[in-house]
Coordinates of C-alpha atoms in Angstrom, one line a residue:
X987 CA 2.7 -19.5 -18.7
X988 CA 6.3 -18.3 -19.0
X989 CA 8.3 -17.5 -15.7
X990 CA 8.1 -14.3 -17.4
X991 CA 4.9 -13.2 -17.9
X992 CA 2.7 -13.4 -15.1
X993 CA -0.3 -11.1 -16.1
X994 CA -3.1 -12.5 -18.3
X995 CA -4.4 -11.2 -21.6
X996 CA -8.1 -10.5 -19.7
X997 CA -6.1 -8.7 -16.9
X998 CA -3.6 -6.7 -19.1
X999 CA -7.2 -5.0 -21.1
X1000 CA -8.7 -4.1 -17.7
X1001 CA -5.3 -1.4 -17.2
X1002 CA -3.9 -0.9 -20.9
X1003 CA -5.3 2.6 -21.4
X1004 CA -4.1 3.5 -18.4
X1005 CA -0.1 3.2 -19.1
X1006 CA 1.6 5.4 -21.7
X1007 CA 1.4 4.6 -25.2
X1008 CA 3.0 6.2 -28.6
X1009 CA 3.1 9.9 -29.5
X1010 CA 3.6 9.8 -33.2
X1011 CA 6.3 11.8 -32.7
X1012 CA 9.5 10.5 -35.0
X1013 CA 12.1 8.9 -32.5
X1014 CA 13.2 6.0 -31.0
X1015 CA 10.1 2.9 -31.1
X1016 CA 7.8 2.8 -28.1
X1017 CA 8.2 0.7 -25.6
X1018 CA 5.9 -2.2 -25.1
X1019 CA 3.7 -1.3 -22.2
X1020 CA 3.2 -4.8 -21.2
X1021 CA 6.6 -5.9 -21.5
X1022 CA 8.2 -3.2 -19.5
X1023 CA 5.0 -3.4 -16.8
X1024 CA 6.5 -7.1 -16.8
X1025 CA 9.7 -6.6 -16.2
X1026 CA 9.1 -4.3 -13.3
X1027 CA 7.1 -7.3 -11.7
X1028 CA 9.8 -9.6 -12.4
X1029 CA 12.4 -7.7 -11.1
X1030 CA 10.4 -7.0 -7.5
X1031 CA 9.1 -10.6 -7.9
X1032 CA 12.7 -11.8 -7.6
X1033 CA 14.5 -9.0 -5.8
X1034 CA 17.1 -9.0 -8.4
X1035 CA 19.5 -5.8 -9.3
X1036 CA 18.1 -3.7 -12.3
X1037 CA 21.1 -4.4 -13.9
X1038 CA 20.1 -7.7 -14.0
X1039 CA 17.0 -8.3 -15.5
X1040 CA 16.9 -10.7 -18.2
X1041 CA 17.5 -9.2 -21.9
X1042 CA 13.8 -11.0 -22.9
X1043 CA 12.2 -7.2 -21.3
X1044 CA 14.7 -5.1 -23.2
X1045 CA 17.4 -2.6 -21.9
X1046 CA 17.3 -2.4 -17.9
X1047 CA 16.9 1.7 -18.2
X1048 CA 14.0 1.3 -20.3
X1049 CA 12.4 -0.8 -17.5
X1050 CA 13.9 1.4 -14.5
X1051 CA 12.5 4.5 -16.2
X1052 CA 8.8 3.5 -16.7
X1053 CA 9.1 2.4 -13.6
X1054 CA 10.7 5.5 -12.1
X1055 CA 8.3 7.5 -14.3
X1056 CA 4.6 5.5 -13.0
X1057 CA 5.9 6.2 -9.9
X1058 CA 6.0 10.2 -10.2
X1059 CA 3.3 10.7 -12.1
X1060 CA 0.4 8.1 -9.5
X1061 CA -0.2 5.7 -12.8
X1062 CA -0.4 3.4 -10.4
X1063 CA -2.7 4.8 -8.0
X1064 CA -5.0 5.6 -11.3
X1065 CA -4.6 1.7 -12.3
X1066 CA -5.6 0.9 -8.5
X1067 CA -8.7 3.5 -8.7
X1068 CA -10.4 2.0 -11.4
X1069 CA -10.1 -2.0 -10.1
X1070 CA -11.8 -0.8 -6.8
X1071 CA -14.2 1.1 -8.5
X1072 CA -14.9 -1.5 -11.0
X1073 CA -15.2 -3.9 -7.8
X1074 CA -17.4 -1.2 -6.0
X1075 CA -19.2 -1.9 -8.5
X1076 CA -19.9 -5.2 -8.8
X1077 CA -20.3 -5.4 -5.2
X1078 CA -16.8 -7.2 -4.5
X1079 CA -16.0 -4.5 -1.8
X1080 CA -16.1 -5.3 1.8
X1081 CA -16.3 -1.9 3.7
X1082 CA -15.5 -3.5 7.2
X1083 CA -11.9 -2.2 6.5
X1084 CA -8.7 -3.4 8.5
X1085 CA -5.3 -1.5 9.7
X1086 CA -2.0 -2.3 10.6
X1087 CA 1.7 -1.8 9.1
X1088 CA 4.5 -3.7 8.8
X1089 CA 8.2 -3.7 8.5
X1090 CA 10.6 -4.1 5.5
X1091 CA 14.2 -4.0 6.3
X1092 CA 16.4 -1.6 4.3
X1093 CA 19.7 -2.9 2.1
X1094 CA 22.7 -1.0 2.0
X1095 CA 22.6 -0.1 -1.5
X1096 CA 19.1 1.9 -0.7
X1097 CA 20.5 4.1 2.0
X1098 CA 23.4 5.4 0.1
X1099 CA 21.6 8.4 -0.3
X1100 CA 22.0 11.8 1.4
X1101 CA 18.5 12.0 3.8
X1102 CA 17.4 14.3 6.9
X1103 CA 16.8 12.5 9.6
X1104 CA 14.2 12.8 12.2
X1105 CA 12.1 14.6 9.3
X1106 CA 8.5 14.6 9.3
X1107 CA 6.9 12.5 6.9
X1108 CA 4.8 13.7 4.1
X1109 CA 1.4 12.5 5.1
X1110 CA -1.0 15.2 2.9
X1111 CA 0.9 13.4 -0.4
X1112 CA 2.1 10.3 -0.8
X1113 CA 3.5 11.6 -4.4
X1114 CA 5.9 14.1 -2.9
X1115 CA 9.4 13.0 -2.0
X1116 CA 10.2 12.7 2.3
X1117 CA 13.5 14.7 3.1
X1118 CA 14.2 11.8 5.1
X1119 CA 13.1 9.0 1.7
X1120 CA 11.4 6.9 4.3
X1121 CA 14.0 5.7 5.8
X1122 CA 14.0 5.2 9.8
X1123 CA 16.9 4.1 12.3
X1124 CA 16.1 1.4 15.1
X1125 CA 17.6 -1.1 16.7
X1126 CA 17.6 -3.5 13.7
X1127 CA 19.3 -0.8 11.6
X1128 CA 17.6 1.4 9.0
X1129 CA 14.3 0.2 7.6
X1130 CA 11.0 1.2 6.4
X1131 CA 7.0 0.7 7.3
X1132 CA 4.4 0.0 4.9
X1133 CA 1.1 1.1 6.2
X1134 CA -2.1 -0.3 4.4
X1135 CA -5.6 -0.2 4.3
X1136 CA -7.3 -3.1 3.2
X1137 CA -10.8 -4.1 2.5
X1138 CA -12.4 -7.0 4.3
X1139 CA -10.6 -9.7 1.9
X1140 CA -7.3 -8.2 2.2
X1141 CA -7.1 -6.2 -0.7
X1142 CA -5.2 -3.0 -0.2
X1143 CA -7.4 0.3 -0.6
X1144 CA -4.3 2.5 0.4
X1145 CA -1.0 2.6 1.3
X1146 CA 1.5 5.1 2.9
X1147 CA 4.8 4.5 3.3
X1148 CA 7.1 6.0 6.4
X1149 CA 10.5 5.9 8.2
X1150 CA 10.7 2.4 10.3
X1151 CA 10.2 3.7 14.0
X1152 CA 7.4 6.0 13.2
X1153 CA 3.9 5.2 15.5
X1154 CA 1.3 2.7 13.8
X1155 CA -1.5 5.0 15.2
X1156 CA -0.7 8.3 14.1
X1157 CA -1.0 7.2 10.7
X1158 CA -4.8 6.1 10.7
X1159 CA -6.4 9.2 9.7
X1160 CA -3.8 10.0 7.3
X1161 CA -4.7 6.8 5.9
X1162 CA -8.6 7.4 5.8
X1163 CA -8.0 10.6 4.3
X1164 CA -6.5 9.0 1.3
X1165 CA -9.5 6.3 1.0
X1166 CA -11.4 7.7 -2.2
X1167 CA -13.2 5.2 -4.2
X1168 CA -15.1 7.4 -7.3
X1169 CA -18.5 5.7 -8.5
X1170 CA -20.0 5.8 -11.6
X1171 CA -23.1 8.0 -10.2
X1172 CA -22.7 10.8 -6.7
X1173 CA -19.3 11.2 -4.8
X1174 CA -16.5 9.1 -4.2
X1175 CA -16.8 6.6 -1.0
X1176 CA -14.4 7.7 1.8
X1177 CA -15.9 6.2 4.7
X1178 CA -16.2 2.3 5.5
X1179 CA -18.6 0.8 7.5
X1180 CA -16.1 0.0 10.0
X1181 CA -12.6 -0.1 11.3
X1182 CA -10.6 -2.8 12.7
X1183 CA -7.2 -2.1 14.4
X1184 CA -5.3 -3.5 17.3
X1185 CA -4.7 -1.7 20.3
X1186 CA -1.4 0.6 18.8
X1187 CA -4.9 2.0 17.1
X1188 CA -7.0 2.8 20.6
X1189 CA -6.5 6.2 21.4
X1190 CA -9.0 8.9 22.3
X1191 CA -8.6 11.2 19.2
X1192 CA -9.3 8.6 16.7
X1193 CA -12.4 6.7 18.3
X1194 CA -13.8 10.7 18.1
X1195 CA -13.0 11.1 14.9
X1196 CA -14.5 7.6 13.8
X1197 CA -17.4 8.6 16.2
X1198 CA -17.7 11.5 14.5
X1199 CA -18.3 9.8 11.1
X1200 CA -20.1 7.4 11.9
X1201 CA -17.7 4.5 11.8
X1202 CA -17.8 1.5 13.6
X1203 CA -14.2 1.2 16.2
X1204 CA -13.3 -2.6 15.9
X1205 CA -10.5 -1.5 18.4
X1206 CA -9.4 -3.0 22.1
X1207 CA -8.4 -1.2 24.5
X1208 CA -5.1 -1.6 26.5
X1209 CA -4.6 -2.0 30.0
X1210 CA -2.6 0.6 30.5
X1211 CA -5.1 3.0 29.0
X1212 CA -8.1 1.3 31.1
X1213 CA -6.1 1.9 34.3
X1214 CA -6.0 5.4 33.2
X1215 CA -9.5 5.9 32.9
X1216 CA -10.4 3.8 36.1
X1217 CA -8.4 6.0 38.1
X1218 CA -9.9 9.5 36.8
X1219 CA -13.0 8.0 38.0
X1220 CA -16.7 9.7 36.3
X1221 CA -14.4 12.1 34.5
X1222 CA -12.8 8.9 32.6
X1223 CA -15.7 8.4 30.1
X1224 CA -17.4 5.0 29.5
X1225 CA -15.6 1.6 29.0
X1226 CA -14.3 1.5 25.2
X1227 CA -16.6 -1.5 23.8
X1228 CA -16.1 -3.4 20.6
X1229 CA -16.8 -6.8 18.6
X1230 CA -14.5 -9.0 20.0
X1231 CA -15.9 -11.6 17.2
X1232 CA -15.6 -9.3 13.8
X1233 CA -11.9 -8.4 15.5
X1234 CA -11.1 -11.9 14.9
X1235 CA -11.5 -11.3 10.9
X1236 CA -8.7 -8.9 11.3
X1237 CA -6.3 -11.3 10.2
X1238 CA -6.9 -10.5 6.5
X1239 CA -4.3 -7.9 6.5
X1240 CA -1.8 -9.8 8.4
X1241 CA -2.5 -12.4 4.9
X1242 CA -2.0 -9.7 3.1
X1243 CA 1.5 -8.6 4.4
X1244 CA 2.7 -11.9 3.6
X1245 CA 1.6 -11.4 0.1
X1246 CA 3.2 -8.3 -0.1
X1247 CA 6.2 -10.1 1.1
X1248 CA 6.3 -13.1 -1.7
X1249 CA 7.7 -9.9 -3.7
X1250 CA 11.7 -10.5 -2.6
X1251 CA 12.2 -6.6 -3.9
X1252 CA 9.7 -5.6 -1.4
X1253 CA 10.2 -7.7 1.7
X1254 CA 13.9 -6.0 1.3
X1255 CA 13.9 -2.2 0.1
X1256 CA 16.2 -1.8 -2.4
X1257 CA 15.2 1.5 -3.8
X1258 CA 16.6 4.9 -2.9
X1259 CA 13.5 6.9 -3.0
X1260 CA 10.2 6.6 -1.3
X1261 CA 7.8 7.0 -3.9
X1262 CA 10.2 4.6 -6.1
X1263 CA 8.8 1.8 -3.3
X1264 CA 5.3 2.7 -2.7
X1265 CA 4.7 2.8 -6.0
X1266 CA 5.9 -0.9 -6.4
X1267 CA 3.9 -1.7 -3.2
X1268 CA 1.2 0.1 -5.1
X1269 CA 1.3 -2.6 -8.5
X1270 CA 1.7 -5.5 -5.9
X1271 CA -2.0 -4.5 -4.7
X1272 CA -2.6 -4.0 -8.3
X1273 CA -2.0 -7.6 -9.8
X1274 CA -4.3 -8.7 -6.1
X1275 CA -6.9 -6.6 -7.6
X1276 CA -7.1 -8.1 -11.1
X1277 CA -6.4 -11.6 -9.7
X1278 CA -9.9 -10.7 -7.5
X1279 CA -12.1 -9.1 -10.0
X1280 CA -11.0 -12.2 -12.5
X1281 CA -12.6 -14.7 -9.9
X1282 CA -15.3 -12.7 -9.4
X1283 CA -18.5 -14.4 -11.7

C-alpha cells in the first residue's frame, strides 16, 4: 500500500456516505472525498505544514478546507457514531469504560492567534469555538489537553478538548454527558457499566453522580482525602471501596494516548482553533474504529 493511502477500500465504504459528495450544480469538479480524507491523515500522520502536502492530494486549500469544513459541521462525530453503533451492535463494545487526559504541547505558529485567557471552556458543545481556542499557560509554556473516553479496548467513545492547566476531574461528567451511542431499536446508550479513573477522578460529587446512575466507581481514593474523612469521624461517610484488580485494565487508555500520539500533527498542536484539533483527534479515533470493526469476524 502506498505511503499515501492508508485507509482500505472495505473501510473507506463503511464512512463514504457520510462525507460530502457532488451537487450537480455547474462549477468547479468535486473533490475526491477519499483523496482529500487522505490528505488530512497524511498531513497529521506526519505533522507536516499544509503548505506542504505532497501535490499527489491536490491543492493544499482544497485539503485544509474539507478539513476546516468536517470540523464545523461534526462529520466526524457522525462518522464516529455509526462505527460504535455498528460495533454496539456486533457486540464489539466493552462498557467498563476508562478516563484520563493527556497533554499535547502547543507550537508557536498555533498561538499566533488573539485568545481570552483564563476563559471558561465550552463544555455543553464541543462544536462551538472557546474564547480562549483551548489554549492554556503553564510552566511548560502554552499547551493543550485532550480528554477521552474510551471503551474497555481503548477505543475512544468521546473526546473534549481544553486549555492545558485545566482539572482532569472536572471534566468527567462533561464527558459522560457527551457519551451517546444510538441503536438500531430504543434509546441511545449513555451509561456504561462502569468507570475507571485514577485518583484526580475521586471526589465526592462524582462517586454521587455515578451512584446515582448506577455506575460502577473503579476509582481510588487519595490519602489526602482519607485523612479527611478519618478526622470528621461518623460524619465522614464509609471508606470509598473499589476493584483494585479491574483498575489494573485501566491501562488501555494510557495505550491509547500513545496511539493518538503516532499522529506527529497531534502530539504537537499546530492548529489555531480548537475544534480545527479535536476534530482531527476525532478521525484519529475514527481510522481505530474501522481498524477494530475490520478485525472483528
Amino acid at each position: 500500500m502506498s505511503r499515501f493511502v492508508l485507509l482500505s477500500d472495505d473501510q473507506f465504504v463503511l464512512i463514504a456516505d457520510l462525507l460530502p459528495g457532488p451537487t450537480g450544480r455547474k462549477g468547479r469538479p468535486f473533490a475526491d472525498a477519499r483523496t482529500m480524507v487522505e490528505g488530512i491523515v497524511y498531513r497529521y500522520r506526519t505533522g507536516i505544514a499544509w503548505r506542504d502536502l505532497p501535490r499527489t492530494f491536490g491543492p493544499w486549500q482544497t485539503v485544509w478546507a474539507w478539513h476546516r469544513r468536517l470540523a464545523a459541521d461534526g462529520t466526524w462525530d457522525v462518522v464516529l457514531d455509526r462505527l460504535v453503533s455498528a460495533a454496539d451492535t456486533a457486540g464489539a463494545v466493552d462498557w467498563s469504560v476508562s478516563v484520563d487526559s493527556t497533554i499535547a504541547r502547543a507550537h508557536q505558529h498555533a498561538t499566533n492567534i488573539s485568545r481570552v485567557t483564563g476563559a471558561s471552556s465550552n463544555y455543553t458543545n464541543p462544536r462551538l469555538e472557546p474564547p480562549d481556542h483551548g489554549f492554556g499557560r503553564s510552566r511548560g509554556g502554552l499547551s493543550t489537553k485532550i480528554h477521552q473516553l474510551v471503551d474497555g479496548h481503548g477505543l475512544p467513545l468521546v473526546t473534549l478538548v481544553t486549555p492545558g492547566q485545566a482539572g482532569d476531574s472536572p471534566m468527567l461528567l462533561p464527558l459522560l454527558a457527551e457519551l451517546r451511542v444510538t441503536r438500531p431499536v430504543g434509546r441511545p446508550r449513555t451509561r456504561p457499566d462502569r468507570v475507571r479513573g485514577d485518583k484526580a477522578y475521586s471526589s465526592r460529587a462524582i462517586r454521587a453522580h455515578l451512584r446515582s446512575r448506577g455506575i460502577e466507581a473503579v476509582i481510588p481514593e487519595p490519602r489526602d482525602q482519607q485523612g479527611h474523612r478519618k478526622r470528621r469521624g461518623s460524619r465522614g461517610g464509609r471508606p470509598v471501596s473499589y476493584n483494585p484488580v479491574d483498575y489494573r485494565n485501566r491501562n488501555v487508555i494510557e495505550r491509547g494516548f500513545c496511539r493518538v500520539k503516532q499522529w506527529r500533527g497531534l502530539a504537537t498542536r499546530y492548529d489555531k482553533l480548537a475544534i480545527v484539533y479535536r476534530a482531527a483527534v476525532v478521525l484519529n479515533a475514527v481510522i481505530a474504529w474501522l481498524r477494530h470493526l475490520q478485525d472483528t469476524p
